[in-house]
Short mmCIF file of C-alpha atoms and ligand atoms in Angstrom, two decimals:
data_model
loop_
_atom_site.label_atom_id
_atom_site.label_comp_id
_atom_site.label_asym_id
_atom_site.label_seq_id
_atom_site.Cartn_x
_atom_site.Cartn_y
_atom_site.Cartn_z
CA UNK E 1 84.99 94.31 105.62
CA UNK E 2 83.27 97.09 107.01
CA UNK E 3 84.76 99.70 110.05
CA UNK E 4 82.02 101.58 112.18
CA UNK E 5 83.24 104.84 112.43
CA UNK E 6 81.06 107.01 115.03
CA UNK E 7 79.87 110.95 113.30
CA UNK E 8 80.12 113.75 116.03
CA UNK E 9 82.52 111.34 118.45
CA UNK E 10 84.50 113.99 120.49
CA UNK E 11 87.54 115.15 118.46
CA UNK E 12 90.74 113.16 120.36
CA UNK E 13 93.57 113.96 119.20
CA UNK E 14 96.70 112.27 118.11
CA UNK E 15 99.50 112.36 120.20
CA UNK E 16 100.75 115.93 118.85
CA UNK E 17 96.96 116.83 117.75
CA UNK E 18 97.48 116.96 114.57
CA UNK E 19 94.13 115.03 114.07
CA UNK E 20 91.92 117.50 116.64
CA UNK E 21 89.89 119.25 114.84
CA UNK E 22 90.19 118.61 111.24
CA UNK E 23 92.24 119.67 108.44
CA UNK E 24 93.02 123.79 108.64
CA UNK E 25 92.82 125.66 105.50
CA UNK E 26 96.47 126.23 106.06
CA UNK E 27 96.76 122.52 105.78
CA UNK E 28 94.29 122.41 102.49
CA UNK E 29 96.32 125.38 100.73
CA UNK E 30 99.42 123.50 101.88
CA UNK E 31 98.04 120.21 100.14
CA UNK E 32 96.70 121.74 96.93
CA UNK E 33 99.82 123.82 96.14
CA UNK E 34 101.83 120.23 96.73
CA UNK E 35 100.09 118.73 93.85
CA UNK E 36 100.29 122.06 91.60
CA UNK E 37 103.78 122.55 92.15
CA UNK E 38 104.67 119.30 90.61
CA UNK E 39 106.73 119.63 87.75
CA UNK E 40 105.70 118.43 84.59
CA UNK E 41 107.94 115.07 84.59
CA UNK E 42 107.16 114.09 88.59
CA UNK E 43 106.69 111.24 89.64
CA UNK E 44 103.74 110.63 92.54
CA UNK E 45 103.25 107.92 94.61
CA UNK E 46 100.25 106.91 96.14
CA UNK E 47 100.31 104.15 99.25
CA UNK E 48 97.33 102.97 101.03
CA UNK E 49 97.50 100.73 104.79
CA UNK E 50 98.48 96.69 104.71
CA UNK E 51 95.48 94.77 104.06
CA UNK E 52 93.67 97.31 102.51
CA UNK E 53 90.07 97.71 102.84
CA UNK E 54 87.18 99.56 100.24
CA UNK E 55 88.10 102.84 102.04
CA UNK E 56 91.79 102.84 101.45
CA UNK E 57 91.84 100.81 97.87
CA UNK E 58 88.34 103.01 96.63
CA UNK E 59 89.90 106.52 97.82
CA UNK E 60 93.50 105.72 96.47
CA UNK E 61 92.27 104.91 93.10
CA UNK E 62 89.64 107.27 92.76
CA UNK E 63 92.13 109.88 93.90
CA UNK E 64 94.55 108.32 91.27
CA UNK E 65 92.44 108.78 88.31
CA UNK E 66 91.48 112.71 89.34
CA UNK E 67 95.07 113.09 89.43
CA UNK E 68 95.57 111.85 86.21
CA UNK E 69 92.59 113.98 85.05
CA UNK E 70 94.97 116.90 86.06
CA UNK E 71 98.12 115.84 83.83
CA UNK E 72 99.93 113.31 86.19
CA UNK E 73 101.39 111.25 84.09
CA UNK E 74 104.16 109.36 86.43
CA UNK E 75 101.29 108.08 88.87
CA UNK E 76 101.65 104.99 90.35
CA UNK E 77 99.68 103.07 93.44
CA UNK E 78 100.80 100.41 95.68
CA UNK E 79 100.04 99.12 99.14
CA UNK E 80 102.32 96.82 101.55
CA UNK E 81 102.70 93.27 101.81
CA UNK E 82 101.73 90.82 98.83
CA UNK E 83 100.94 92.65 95.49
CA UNK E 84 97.26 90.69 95.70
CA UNK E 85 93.87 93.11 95.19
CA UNK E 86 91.18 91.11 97.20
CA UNK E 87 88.73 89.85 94.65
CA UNK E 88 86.24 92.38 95.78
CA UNK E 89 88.35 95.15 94.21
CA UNK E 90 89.32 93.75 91.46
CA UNK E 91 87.20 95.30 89.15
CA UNK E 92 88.02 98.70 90.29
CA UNK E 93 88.84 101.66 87.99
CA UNK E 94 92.24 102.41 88.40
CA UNK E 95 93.55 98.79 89.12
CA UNK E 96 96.39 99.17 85.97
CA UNK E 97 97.44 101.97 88.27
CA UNK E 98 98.64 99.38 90.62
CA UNK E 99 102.16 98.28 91.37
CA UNK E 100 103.49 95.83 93.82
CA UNK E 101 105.68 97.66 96.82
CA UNK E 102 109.25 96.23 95.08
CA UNK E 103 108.25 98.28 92.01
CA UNK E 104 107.09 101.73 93.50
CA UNK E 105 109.57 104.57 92.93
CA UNK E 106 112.12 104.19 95.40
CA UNK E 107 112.27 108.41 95.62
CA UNK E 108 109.22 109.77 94.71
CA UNK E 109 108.76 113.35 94.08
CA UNK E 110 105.28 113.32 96.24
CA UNK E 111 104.08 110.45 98.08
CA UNK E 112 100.18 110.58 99.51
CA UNK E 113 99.18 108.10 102.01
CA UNK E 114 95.45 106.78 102.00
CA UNK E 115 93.61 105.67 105.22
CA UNK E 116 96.97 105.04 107.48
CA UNK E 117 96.93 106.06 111.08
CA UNK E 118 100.25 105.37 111.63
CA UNK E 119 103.63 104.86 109.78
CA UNK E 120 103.55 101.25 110.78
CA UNK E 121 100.41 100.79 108.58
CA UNK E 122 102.71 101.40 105.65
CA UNK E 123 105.20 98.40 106.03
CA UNK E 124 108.17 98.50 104.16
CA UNK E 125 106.84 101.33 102.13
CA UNK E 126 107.07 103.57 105.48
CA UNK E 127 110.81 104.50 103.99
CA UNK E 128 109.40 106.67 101.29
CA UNK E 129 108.06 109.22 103.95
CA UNK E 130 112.13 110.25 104.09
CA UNK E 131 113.20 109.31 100.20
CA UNK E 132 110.00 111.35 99.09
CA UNK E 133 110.14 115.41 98.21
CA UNK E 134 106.64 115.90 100.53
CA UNK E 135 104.69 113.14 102.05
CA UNK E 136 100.68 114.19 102.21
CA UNK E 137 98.27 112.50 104.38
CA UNK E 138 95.18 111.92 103.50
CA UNK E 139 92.74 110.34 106.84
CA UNK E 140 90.41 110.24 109.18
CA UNK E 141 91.73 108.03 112.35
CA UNK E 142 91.71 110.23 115.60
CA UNK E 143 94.46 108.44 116.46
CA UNK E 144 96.35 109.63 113.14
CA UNK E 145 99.89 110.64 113.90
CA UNK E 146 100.22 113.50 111.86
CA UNK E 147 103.40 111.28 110.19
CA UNK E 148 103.22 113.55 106.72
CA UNK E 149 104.83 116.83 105.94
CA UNK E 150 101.32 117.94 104.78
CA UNK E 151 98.27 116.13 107.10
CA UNK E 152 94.63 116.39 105.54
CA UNK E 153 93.14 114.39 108.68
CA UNK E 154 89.49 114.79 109.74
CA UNK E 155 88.26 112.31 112.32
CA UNK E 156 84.83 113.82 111.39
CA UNK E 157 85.06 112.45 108.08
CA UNK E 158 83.04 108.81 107.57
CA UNK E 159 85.56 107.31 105.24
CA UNK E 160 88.99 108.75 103.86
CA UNK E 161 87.49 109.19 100.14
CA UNK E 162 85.67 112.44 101.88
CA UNK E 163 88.70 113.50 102.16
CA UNK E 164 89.81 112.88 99.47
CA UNK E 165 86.88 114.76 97.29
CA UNK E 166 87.49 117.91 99.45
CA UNK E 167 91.01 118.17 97.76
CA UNK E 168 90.20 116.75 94.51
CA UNK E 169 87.55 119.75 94.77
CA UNK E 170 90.05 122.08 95.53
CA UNK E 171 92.14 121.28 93.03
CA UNK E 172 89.39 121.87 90.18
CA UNK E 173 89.49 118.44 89.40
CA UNK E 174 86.11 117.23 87.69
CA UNK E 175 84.75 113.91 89.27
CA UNK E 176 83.75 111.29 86.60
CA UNK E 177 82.18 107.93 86.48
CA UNK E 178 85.55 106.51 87.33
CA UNK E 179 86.79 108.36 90.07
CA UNK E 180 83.44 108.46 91.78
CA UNK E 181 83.12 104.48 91.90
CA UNK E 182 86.55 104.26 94.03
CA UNK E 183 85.53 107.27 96.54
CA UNK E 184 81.86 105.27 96.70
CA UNK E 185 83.01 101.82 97.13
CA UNK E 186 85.42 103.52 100.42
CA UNK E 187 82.06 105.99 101.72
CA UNK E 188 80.09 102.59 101.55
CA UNK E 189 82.21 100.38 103.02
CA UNK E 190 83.47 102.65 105.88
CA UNK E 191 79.78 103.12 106.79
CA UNK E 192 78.30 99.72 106.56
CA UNK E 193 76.54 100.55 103.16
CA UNK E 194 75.32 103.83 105.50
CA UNK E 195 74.25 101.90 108.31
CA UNK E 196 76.21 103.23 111.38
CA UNK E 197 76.43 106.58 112.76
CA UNK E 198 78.81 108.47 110.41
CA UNK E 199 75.99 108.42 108.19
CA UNK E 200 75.28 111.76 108.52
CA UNK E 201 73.42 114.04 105.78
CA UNK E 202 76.80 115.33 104.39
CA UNK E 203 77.55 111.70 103.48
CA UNK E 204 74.39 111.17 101.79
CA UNK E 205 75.01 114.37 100.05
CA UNK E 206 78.34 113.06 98.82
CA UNK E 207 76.56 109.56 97.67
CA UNK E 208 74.09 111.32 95.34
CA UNK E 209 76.80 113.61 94.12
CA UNK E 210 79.00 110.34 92.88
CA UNK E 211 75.85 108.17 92.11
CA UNK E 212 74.87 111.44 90.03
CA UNK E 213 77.61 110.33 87.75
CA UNK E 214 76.00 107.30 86.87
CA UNK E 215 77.49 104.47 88.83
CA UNK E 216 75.28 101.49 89.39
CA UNK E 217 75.29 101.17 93.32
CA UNK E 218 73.03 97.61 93.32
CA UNK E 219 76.42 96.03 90.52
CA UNK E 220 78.81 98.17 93.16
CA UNK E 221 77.35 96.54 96.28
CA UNK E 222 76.55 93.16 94.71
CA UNK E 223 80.35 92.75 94.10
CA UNK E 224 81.93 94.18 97.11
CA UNK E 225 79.61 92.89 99.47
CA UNK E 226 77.49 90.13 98.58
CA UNK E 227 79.68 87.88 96.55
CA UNK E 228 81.82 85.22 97.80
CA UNK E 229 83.31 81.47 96.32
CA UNK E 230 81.16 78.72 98.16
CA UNK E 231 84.26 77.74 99.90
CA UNK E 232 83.95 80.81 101.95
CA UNK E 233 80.63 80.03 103.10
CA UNK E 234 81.47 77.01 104.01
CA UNK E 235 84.33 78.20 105.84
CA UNK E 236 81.99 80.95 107.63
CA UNK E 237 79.91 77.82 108.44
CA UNK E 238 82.82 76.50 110.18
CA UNK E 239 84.38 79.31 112.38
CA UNK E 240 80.72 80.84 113.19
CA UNK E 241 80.41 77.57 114.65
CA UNK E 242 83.01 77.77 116.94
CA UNK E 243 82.53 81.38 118.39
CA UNK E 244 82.14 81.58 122.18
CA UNK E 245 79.62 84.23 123.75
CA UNK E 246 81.39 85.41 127.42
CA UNK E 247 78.72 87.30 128.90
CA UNK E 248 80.62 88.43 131.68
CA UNK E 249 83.25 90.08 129.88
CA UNK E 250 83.67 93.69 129.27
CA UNK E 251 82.31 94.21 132.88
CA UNK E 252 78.90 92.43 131.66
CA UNK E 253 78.55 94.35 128.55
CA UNK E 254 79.77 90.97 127.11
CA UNK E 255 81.90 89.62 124.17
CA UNK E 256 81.39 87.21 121.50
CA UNK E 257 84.43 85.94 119.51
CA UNK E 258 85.73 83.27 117.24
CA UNK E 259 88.87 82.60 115.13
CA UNK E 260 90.32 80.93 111.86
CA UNK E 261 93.65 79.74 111.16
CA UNK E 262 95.12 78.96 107.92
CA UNK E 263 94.51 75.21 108.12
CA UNK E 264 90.90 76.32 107.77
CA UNK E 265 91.75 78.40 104.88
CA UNK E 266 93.97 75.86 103.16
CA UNK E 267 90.81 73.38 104.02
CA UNK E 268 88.17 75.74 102.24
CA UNK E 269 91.37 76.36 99.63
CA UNK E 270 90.66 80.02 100.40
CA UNK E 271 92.27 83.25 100.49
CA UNK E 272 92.55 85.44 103.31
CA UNK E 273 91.01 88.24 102.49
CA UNK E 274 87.30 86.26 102.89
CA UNK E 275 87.79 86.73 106.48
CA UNK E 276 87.78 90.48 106.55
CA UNK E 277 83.57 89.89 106.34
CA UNK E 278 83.47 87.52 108.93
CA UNK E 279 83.14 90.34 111.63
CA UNK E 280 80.14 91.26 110.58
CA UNK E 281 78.25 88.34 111.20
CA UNK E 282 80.30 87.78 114.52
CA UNK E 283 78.86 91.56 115.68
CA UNK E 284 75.08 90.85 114.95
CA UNK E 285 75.14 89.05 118.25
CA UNK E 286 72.42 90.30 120.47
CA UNK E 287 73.85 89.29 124.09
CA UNK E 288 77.72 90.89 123.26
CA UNK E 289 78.45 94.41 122.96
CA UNK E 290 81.75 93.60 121.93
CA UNK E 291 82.98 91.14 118.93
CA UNK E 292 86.14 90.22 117.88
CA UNK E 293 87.55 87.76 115.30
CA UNK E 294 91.38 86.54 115.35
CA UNK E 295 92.52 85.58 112.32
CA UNK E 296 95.81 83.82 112.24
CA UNK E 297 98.51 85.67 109.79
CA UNK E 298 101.87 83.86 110.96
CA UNK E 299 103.29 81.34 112.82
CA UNK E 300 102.23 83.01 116.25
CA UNK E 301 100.90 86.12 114.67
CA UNK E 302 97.20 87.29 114.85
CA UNK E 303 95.00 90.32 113.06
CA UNK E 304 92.63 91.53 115.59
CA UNK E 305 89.78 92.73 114.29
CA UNK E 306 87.55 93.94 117.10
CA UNK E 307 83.70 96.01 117.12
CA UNK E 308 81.70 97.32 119.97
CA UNK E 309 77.98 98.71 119.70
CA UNK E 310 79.06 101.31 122.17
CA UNK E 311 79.26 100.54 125.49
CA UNK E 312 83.34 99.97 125.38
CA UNK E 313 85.98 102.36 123.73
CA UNK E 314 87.68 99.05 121.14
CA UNK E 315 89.93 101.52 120.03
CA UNK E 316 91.60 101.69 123.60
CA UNK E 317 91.82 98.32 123.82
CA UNK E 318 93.64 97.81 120.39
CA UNK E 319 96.06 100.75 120.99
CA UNK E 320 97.13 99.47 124.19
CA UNK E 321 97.97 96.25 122.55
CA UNK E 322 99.59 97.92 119.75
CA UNK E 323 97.19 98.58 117.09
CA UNK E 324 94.47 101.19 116.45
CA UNK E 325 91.49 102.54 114.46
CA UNK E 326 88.15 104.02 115.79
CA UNK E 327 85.94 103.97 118.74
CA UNK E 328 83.72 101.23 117.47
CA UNK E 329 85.97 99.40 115.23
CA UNK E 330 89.78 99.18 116.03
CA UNK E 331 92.12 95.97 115.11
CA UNK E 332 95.52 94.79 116.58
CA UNK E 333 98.65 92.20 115.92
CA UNK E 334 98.54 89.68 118.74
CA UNK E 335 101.27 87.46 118.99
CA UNK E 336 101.68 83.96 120.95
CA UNK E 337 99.32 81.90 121.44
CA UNK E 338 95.73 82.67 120.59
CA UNK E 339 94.83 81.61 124.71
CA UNK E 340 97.12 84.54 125.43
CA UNK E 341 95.87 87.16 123.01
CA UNK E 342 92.40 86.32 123.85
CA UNK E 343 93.20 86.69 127.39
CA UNK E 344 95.07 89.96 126.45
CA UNK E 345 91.89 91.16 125.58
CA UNK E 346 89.65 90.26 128.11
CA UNK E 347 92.00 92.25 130.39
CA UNK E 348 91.63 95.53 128.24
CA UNK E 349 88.18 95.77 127.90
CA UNK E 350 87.34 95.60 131.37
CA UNK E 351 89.36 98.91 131.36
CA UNK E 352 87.74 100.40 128.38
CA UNK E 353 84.47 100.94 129.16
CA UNK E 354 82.95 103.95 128.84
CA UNK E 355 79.43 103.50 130.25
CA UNK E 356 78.51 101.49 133.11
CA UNK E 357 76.05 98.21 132.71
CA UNK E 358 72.61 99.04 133.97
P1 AMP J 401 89.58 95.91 110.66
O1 AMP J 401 89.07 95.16 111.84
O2 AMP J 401 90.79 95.31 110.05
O3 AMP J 401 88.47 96.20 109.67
O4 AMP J 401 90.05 97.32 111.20
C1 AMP J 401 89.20 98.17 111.93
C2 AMP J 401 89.91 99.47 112.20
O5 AMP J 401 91.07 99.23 113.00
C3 AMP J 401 90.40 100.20 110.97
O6 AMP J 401 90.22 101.57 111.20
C4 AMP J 401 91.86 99.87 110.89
O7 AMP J 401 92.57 100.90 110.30
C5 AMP J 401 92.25 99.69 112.35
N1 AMP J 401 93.27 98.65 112.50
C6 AMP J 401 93.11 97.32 112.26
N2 AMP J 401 94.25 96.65 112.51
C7 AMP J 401 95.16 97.56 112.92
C8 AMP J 401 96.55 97.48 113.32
N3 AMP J 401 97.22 96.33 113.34
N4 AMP J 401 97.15 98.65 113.66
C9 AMP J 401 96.49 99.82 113.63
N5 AMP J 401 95.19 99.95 113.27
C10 AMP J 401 94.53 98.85 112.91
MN1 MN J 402 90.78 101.12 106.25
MN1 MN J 403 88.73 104.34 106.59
#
């Protein structure tokens, strides 16, 4: 449930740079006047990545209520793939804003994307970059495209909600209660509840600023993190039992792994989504600098999901085999059988390390 996304990490760009060095205030002035242009009766669309996570659900909807704070009144959210909210998120201000992908506007005045590298991480909601008036990014992968007319993308930012305050900010847009629980529940998620390194002051400056509004952070963290149906422990029983350390791999800096299919699901009678926490038990492993789990989502289909404490660059590894994400968390599609998209990765790493075993 939780992406480590490094502070300070050397700014790479995308392929045409539009990520390198962090939003210009060409590119803020070019956001802001996109929302106060909009005409009284337009309709915005807001879309965050398949599967999403705290960071895109929590900085969609917080964004969603600011904007209707500012006299949006056509506002709707959606994401890709089954209309679902993970139960973790269900509780979230801003959920009625919700709409399943056959019900978005199919030509949306302005369309803002939440937390997407990459077109692809829209689905079948990609089309509305071309049927929309402006498409505005809002991110913080490195690897981020630059696939919007206007791209807010900082890959210094620790989750995409900062981004999303430094516009709601610009646009004089007073944070409440409401908005500030979506934009914490994405700052705490994206840095493991301000455990990894994008934990910087700047972020703990941005948590008292939303907590100053009086959310409850032990309810918020109690229900996103630590909550989940008994089935799903006993299913985390069941593929932490399985996972296989391999402490040769990634030239000795070594790799743990496991995966669940949904016969294990259907046997716990348990959604998908419980999985997305597995990783982080899979990464505490003291002899593997790398983790992965591979979680079946078709037929021969498989969501990557991989970690690495730093020795080896996952995010290499997952763009080569078609994915993305950050240095230290990155996530893939894998398809055939799991042998072959284990092996697939066994090959990359060795290739993607970026310091030496002593
Ligand atoms: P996850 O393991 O799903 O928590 O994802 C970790 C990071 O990898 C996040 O930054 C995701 O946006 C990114 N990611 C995961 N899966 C994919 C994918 N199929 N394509 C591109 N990026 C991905
Ligand atoms: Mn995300
Ligand atoms: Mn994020």
């Amino acid at each position: 449930m939780t992406e480590a996304v490094e502070a300070g990490a050397p700014a790479s760009a995308g392929p045409d740079g539009a990520a390198a060095g962090g939003p210009t205030d060409a590119d803020w002035a070019a956001a802001v006047a996109a929302v106060r242009e909009l005409r009284a009766d337009a309709r915005v669309l807001l879309i965050c990545h398949v599967n999403p996570d705290g960071d895109a659900l929590g900085s969609m909807l917080g964004f969603a209520l600011g904007l209707s704070r500012l006299g949006v009144r056509q506002l709707q959210a959606t994401f890709p793939g089954p209309a679902g909210v993970p139960e973790p998120f269900r509780w979230l201000p801003g959920v009625e804003l919700l709409v399943s992908q056959d019900d978005a506007y199919p030509d949306p005045d302005l369309v803002i994307c939440f937390d997407a590298a990459s077109e692809s991480r829209l689905g079948d909601l990609a089309d509305r970059l071309a049927t929309a008036g402006t498409a505005l990014v809002l991110d913080h992968h490195a690897s981020n495209t630059g696939f919007g007319t206007v791209n807010l993308v900082d890959p210094h930012a620790a989750a995409t909600s900062v981004v999303a305050l430094g516009l709601l900010d610009r646009l004089g847009v007073t944070v409440d209660a409401a908005t500030a629980t979506g934009l914490y529940v994405a700052l705490t998620t994206d840095t493991g509840s301000f455990r990894f390194e994008a934990t910087t002051p700047a972020v703990h400056e941005m948590a008292a600023r939303l907590l100053a509004t009086g959310i409850r952070p032990g309810d918020i963290s109690r229900r996103v993190f630590d909550t989940r149906p008994f089935g799903a422990v006993r299913l985390f029983g069941e593929v932490l039992g399985r996972a296989t350390l391999e402490p040769a791999a990634a030239a000795g800096h070594g790799l743990v792994w496991t995966y669940a299919t949904h016969d294990d699901l259907a046997r716990h009678d348990q959604p998908a989504y419980v999985l997305e926490a597995l990783i982080d038990s899979v990464r505490c492993t003291a002899e593997a600098d790398v983790s992965c789990v591979v979680k079946q989502s078709g037929e021969a289909e498989w969501a990557v999901s991989l970690r690495s404490k730093g020795a080896v660059d996952v995010s290499r590894v997952a763009v080569g085999l078609g994915g993305g994400g950050h240095r230290f968390a990155a996530g893939f599609t894998g398809r055939g059988p799991i042998d072959e998209v284990v092996e697939s990765i066994r090959v990359a790493l060795s290739a993607a390390v970026l310091t030496p075993r002593s």
